[in-house]
mmCIF file of N, CA, C and O in Angstrom:
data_model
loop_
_atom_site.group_PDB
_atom_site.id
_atom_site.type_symbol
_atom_site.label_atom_id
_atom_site.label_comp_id
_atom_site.label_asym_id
_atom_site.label_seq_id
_atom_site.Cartn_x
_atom_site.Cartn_y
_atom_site.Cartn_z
ATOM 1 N N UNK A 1 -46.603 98.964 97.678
ATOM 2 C CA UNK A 1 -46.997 98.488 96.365
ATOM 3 C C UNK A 1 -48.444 97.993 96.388
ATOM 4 O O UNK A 1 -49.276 98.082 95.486
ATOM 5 N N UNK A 2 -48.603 97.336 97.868
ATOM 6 C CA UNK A 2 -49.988 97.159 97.321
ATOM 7 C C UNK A 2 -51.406 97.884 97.662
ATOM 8 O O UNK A 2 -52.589 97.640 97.429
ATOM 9 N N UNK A 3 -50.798 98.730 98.221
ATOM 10 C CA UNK A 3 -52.039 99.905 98.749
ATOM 11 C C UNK A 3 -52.071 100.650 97.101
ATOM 12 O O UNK A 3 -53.089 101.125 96.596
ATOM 13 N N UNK A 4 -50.840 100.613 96.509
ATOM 14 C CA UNK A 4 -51.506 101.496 94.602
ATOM 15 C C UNK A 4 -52.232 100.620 94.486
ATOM 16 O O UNK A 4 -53.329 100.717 95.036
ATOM 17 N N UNK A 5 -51.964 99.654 93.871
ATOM 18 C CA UNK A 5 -53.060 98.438 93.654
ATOM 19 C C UNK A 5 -54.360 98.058 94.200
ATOM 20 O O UNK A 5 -55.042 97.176 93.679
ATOM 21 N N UNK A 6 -54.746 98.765 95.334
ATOM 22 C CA UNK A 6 -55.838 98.594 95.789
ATOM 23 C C UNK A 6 -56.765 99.219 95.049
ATOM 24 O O UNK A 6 -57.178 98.348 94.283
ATOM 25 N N UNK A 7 -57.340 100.234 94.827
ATOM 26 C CA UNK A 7 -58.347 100.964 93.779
ATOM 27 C C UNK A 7 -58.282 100.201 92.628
ATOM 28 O O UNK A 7 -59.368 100.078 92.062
ATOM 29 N N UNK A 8 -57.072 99.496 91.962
ATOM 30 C CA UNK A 8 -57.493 99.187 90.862
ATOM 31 C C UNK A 8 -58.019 97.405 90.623
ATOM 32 O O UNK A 8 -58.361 96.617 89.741
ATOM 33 N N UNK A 9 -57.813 97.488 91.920
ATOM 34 C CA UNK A 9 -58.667 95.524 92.596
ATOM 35 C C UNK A 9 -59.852 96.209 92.993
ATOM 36 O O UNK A 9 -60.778 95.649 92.407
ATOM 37 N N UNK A 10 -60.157 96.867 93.490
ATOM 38 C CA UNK A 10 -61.537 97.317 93.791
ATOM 39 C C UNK A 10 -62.511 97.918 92.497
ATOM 40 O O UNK A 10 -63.720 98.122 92.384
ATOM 41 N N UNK A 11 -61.460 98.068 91.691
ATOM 42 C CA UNK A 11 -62.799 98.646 90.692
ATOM 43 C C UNK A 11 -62.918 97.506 89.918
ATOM 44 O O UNK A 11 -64.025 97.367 89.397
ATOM 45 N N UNK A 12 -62.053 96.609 89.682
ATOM 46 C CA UNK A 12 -62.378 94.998 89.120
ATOM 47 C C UNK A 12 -63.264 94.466 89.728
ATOM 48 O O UNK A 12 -64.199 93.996 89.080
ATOM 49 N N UNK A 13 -63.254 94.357 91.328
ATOM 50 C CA UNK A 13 -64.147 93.632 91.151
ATOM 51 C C UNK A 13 -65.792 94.095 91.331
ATOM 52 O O UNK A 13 -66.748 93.319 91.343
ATOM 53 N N UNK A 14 -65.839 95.617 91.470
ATOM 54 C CA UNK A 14 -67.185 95.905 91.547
ATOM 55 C C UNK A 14 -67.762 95.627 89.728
ATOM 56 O O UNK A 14 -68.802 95.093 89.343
ATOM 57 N N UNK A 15 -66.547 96.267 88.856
ATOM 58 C CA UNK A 15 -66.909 96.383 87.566
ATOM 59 C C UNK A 15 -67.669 94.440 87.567
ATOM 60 O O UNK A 15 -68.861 94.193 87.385
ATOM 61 N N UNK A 16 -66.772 93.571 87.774
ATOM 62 C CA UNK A 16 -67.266 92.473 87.639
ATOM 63 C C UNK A 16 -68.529 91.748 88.122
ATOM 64 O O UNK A 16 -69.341 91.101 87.461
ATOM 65 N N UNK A 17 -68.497 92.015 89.440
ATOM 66 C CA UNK A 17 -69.687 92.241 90.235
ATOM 67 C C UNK A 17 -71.221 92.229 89.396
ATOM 68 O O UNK A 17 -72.087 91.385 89.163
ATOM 69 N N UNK A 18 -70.962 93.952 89.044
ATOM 70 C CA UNK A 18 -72.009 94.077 88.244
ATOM 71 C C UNK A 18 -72.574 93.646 87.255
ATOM 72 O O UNK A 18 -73.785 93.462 87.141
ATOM 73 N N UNK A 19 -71.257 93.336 85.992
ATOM 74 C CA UNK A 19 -71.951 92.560 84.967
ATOM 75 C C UNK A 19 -72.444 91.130 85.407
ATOM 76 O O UNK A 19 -73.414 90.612 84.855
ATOM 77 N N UNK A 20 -71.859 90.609 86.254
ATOM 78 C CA UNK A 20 -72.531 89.340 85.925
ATOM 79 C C UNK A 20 -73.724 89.368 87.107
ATOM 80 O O UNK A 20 -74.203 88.311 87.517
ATOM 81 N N UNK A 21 -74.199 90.791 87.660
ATOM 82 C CA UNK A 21 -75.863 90.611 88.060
ATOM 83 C C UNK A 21 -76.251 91.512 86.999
ATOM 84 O O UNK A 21 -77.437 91.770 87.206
ATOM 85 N N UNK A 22 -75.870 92.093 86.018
ATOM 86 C CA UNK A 22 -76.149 92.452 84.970
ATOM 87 C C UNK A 22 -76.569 91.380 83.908
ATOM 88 O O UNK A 22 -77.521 91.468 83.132
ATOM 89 N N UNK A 23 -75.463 90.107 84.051
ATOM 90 C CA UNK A 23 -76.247 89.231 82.730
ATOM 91 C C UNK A 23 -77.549 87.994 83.501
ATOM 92 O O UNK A 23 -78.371 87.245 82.974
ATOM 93 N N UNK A 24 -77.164 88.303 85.043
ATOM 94 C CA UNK A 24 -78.296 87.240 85.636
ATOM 95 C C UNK A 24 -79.578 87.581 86.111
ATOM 96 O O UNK A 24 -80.495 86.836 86.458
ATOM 97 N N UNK A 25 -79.484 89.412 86.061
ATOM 98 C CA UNK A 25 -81.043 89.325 86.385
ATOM 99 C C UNK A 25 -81.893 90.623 85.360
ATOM 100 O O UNK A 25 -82.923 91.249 85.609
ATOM 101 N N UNK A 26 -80.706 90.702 83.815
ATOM 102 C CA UNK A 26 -81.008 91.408 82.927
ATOM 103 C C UNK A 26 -81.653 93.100 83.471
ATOM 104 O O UNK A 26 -82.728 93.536 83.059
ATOM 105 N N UNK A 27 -80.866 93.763 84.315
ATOM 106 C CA UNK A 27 -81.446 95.006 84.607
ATOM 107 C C UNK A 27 -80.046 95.951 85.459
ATOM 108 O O UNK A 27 -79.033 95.467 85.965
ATOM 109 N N UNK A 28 -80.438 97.350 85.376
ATOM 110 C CA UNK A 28 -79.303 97.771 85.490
ATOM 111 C C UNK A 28 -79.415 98.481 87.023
ATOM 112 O O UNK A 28 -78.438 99.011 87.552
ATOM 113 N N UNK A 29 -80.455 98.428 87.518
ATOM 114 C CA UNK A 29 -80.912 99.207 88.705
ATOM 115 C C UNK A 29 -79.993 98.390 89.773
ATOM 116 O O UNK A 29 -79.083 98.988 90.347
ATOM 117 N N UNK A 30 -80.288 96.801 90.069
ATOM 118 C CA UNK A 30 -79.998 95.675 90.440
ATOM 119 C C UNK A 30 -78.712 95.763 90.819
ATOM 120 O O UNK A 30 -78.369 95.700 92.000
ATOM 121 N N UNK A 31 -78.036 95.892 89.997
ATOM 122 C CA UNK A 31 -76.383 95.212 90.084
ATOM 123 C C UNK A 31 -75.628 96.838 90.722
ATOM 124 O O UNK A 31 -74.723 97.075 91.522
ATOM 125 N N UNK A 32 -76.644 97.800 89.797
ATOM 126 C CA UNK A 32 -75.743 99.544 91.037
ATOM 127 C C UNK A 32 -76.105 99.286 92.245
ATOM 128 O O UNK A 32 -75.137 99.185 92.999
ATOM 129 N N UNK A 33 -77.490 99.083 92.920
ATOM 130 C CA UNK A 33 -77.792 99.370 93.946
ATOM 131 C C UNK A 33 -76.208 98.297 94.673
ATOM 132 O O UNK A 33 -75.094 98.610 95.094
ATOM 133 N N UNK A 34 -76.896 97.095 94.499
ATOM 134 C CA UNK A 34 -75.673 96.237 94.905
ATOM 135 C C UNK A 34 -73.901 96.643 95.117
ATOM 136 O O UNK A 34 -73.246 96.248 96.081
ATOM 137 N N UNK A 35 -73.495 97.273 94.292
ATOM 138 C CA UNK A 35 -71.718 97.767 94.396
ATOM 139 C C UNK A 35 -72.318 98.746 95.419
ATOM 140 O O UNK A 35 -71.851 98.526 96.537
ATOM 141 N N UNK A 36 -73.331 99.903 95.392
ATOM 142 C CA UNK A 36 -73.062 100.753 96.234
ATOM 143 C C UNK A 36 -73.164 100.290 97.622
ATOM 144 O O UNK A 36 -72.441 100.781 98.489
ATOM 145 N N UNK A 37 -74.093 99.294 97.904
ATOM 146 C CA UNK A 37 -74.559 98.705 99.143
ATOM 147 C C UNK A 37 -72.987 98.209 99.222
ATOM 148 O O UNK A 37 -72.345 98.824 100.073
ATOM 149 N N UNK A 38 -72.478 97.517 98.716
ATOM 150 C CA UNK A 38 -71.169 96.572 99.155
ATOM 151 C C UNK A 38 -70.164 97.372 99.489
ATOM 152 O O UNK A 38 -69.634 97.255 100.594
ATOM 153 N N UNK A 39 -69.727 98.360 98.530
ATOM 154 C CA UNK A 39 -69.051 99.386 99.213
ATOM 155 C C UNK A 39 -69.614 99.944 100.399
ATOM 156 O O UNK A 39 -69.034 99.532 101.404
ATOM 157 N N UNK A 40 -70.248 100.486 100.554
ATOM 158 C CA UNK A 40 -70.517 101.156 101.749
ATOM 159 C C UNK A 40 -70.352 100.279 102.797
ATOM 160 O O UNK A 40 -69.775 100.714 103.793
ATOM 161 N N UNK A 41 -70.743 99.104 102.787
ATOM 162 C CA UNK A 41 -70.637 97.914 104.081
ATOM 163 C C UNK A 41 -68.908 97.554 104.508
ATOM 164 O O UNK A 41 -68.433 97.359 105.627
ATOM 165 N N UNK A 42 -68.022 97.559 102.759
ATOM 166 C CA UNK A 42 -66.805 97.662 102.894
ATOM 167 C C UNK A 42 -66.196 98.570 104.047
ATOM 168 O O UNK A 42 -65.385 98.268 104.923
ATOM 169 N N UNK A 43 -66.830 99.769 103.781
ATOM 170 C CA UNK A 43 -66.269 101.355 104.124
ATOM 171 C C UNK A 43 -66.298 101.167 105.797
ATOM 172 O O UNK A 43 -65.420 101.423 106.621
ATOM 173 N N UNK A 44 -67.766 100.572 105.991
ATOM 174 C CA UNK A 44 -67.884 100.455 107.214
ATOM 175 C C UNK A 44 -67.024 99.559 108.359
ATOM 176 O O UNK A 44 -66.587 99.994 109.424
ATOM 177 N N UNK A 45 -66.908 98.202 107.842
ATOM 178 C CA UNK A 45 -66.057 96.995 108.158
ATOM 179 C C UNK A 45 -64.331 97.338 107.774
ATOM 180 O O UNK A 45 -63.506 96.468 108.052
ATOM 181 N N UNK A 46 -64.024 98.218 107.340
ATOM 182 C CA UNK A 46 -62.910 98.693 107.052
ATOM 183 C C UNK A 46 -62.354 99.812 108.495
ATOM 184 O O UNK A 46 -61.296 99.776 109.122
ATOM 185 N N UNK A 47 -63.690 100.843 108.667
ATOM 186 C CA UNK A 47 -63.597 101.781 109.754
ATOM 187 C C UNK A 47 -63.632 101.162 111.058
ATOM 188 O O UNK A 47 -63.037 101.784 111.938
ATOM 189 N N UNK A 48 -64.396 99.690 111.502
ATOM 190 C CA UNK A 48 -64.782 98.887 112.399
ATOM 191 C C UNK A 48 -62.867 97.988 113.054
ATOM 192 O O UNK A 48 -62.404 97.740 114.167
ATOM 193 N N UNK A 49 -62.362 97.802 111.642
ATOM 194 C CA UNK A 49 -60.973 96.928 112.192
ATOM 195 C C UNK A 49 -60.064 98.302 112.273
ATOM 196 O O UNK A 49 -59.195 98.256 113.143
ATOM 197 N N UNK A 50 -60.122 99.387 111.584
ATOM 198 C CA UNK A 50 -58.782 100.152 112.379
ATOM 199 C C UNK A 50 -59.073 100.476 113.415
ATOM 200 O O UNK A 50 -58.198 100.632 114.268
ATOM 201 N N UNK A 51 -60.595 100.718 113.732
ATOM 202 C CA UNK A 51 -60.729 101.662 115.350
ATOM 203 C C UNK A 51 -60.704 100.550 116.045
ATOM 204 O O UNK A 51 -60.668 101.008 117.187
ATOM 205 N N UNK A 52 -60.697 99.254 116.171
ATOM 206 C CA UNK A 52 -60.557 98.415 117.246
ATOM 207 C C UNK A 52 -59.088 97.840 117.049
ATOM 208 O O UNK A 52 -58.590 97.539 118.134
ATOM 209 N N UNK A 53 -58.422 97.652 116.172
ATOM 210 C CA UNK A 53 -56.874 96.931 115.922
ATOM 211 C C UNK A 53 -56.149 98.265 115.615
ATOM 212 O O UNK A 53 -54.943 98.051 115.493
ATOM 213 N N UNK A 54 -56.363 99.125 115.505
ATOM 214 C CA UNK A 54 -55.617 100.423 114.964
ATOM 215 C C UNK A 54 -55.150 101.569 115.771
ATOM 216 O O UNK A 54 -54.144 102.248 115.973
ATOM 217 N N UNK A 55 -56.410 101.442 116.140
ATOM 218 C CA UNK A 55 -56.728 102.792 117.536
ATOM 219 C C UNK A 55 -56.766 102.082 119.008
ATOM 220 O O UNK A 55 -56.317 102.658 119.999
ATOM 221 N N UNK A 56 -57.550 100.309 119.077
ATOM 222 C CA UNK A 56 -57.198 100.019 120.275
ATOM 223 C C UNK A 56 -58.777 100.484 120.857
ATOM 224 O O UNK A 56 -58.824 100.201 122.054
ATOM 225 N N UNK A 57 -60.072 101.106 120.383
ATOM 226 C CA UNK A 57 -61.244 101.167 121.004
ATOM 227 C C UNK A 57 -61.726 99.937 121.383
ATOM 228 O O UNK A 57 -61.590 99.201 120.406
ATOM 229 N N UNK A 58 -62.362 99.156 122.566
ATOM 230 C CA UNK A 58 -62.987 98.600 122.726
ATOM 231 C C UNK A 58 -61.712 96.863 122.729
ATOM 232 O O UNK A 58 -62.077 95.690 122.653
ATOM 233 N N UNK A 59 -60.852 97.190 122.798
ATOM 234 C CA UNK A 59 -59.876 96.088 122.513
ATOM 235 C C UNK A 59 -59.611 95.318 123.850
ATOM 236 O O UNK A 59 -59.478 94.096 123.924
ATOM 237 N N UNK A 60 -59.547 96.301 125.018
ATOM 238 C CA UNK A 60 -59.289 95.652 126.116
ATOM 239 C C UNK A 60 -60.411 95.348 126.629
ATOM 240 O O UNK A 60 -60.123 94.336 127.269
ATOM 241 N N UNK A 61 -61.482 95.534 126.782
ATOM 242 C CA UNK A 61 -62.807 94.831 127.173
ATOM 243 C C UNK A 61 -63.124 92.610 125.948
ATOM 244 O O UNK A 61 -63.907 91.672 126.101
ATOM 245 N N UNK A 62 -62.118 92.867 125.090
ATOM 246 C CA UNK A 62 -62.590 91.896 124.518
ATOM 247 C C UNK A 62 -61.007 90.929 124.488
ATOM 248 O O UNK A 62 -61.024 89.858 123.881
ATOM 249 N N UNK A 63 -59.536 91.450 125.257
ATOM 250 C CA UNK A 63 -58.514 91.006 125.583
ATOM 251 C C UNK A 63 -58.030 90.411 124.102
ATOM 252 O O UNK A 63 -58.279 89.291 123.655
ATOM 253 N N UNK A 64 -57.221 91.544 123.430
ATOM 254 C CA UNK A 64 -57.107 91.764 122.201
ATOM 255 C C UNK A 64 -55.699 92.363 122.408
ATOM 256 O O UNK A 64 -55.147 92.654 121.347
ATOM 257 N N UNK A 65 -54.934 92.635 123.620
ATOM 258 C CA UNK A 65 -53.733 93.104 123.615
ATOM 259 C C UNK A 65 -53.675 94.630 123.270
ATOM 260 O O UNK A 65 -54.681 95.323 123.120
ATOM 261 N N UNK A 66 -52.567 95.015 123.176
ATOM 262 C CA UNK A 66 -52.473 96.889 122.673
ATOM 263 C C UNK A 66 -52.721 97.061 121.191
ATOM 264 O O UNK A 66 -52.396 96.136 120.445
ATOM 265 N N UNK A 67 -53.302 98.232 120.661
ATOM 266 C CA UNK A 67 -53.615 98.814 119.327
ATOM 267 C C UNK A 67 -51.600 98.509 118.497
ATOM 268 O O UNK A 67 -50.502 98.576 119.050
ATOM 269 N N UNK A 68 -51.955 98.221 117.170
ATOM 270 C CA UNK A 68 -50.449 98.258 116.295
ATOM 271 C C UNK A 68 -51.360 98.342 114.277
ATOM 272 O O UNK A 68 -52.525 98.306 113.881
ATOM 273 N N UNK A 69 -50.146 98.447 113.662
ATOM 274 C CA UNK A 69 -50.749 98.826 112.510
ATOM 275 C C UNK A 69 -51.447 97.532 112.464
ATOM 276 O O UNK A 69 -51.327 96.590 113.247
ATOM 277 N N UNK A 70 -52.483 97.673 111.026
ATOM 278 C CA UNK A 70 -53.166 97.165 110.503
ATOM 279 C C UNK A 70 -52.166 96.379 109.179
ATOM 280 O O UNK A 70 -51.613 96.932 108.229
ATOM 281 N N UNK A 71 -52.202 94.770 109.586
ATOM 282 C CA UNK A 71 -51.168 94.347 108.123
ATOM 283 C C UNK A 71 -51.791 94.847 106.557
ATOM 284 O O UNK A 71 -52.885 95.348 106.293
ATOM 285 N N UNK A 72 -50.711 94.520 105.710
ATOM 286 C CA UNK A 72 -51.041 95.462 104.545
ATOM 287 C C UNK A 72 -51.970 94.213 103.574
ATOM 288 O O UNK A 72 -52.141 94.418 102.372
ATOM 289 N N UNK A 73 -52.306 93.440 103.981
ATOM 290 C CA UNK A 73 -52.794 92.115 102.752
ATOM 291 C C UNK A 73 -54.077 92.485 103.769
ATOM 292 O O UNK A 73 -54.916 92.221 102.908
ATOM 293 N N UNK A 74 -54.636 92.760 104.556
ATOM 294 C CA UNK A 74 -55.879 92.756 105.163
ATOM 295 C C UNK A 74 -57.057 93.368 104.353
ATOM 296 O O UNK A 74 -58.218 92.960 104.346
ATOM 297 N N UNK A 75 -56.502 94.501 103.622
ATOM 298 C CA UNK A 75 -57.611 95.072 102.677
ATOM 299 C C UNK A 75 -58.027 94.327 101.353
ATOM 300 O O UNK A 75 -58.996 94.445 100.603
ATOM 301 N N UNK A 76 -57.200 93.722 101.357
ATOM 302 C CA UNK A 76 -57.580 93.316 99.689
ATOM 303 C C UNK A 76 -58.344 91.357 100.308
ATOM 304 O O UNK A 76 -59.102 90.700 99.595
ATOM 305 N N UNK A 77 -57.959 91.004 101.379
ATOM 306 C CA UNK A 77 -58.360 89.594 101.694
ATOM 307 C C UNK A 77 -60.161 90.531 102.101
ATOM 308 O O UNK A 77 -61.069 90.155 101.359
ATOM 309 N N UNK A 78 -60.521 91.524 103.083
ATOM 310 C CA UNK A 78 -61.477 91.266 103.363
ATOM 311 C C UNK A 78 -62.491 91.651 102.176
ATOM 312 O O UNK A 78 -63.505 90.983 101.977
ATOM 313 N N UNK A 79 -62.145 92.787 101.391
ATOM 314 C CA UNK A 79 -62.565 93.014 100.032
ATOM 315 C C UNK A 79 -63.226 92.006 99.282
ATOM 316 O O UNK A 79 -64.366 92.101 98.828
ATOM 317 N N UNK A 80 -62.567 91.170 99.186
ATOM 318 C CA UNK A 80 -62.874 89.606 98.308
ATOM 319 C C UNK A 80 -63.276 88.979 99.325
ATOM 320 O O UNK A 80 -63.693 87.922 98.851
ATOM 321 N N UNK A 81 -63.413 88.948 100.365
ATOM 322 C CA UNK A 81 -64.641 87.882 101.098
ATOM 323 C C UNK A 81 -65.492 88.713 101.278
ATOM 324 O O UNK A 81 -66.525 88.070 101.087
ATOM 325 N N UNK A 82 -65.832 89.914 101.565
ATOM 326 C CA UNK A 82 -66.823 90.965 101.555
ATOM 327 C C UNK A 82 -67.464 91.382 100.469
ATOM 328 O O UNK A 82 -68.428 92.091 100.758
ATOM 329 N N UNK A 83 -67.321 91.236 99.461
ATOM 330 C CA UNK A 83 -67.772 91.443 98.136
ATOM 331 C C UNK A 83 -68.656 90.164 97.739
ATOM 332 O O UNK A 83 -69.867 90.344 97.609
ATOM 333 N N UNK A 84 -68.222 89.123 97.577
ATOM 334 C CA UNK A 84 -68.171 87.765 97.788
ATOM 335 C C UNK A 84 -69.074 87.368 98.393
ATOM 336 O O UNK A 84 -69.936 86.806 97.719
ATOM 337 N N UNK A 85 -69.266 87.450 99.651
ATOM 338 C CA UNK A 85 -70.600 87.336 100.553
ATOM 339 C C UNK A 85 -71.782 87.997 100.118
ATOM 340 O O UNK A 85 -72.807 87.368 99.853
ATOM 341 N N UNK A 86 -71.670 89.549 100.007
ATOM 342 C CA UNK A 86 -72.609 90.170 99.907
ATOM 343 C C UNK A 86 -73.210 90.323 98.412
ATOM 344 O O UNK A 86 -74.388 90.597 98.184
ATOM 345 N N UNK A 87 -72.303 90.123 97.516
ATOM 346 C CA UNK A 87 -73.082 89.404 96.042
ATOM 347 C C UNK A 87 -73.758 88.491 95.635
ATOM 348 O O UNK A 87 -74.507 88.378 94.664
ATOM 349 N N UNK A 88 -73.250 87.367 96.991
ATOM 350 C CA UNK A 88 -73.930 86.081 96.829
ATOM 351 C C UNK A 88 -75.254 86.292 97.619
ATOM 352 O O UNK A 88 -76.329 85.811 97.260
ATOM 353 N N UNK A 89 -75.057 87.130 98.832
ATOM 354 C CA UNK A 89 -76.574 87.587 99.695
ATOM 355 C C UNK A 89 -77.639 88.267 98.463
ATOM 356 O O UNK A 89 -78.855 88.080 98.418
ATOM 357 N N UNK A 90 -76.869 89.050 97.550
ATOM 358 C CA UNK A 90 -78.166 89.784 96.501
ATOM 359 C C UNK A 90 -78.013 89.114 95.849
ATOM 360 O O UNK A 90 -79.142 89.347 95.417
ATOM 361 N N UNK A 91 -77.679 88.378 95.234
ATOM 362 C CA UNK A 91 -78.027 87.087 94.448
ATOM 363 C C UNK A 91 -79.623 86.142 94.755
ATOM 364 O O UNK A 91 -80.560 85.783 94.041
ATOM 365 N N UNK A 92 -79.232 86.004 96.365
ATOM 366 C CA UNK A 92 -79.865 84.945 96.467
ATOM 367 C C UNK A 92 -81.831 86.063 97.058
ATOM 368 O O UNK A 92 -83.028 85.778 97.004
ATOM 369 N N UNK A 93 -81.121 87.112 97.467
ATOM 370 C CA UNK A 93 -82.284 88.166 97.922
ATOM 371 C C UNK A 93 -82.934 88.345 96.608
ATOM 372 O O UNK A 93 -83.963 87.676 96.511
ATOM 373 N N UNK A 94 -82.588 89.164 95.401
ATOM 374 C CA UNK A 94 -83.319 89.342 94.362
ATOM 375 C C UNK A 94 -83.677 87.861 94.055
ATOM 376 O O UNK A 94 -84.631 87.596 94.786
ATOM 377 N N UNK A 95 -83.404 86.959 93.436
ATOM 378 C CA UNK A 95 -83.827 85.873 92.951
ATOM 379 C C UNK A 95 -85.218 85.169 94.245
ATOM 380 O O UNK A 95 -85.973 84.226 94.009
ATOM 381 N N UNK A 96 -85.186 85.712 95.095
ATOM 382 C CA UNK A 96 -86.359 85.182 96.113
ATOM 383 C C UNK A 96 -87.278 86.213 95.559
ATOM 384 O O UNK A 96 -88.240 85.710 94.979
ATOM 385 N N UNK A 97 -87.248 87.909 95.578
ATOM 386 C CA UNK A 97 -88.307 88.668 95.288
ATOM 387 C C UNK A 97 -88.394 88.253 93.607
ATOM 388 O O UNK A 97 -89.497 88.662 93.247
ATOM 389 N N UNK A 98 -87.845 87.753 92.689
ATOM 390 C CA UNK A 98 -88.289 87.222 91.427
ATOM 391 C C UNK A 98 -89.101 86.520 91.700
ATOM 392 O O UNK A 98 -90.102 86.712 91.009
ATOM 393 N N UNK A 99 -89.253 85.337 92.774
ATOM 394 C CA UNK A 99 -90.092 84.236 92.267
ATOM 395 C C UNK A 99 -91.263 84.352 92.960
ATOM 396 O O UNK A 99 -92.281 83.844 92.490
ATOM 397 N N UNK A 100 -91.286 84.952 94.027
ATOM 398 C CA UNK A 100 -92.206 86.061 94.590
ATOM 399 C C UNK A 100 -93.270 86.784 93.246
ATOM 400 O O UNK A 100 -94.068 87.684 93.507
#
């Protein structure tokens, strides 16, 4: 049930994302570049925990026990702290090249 639900939490919160660097730094370039950057960092940090908790790469050098699934609430928790972070990083990045 909650892997359907995932695409449609992910497009909330990019849709959201955007408008409100849409109403804070009045431009539309800003707030795309941003979802695409965040996704992609998602995509990446997403590929980073199955191949080390999933697949087990690099697990026994860091004594992490044997590879097993990936729990199912993991995507949608790192989503929202990953989104979260990195909105607040272009937040605070554009608003420095503004006053610049």
């Amino acid at each position: 049930m909650l892997t359907g639900k995932l695409p449609l939490f992910l497009a909330v919160i990019v849709v959201l994302g955007c408008l409100l660097l849409m109403v804070a730094f009045r431009s539309v370039l800003v707030p795309l570049t941003a979802a695409v950057m965040n996704l992609l960092a998602s995509a990446a940090s997403f590929g980073v925990v199955v191949a080390v908790f999933q697949w087990g790469w690099g697990s026994e050098p860091l004594c992490m026990g044997k590879a097993g699934p990936v729990e199912a609430e993991l995507p949608v928790i790192m989503l929202a702290i990953l989104f979260g972070l990195s909105m607040d990083y272009q937040v605070f990045l554009v608003s420095r090249m503004h006053e610049e």
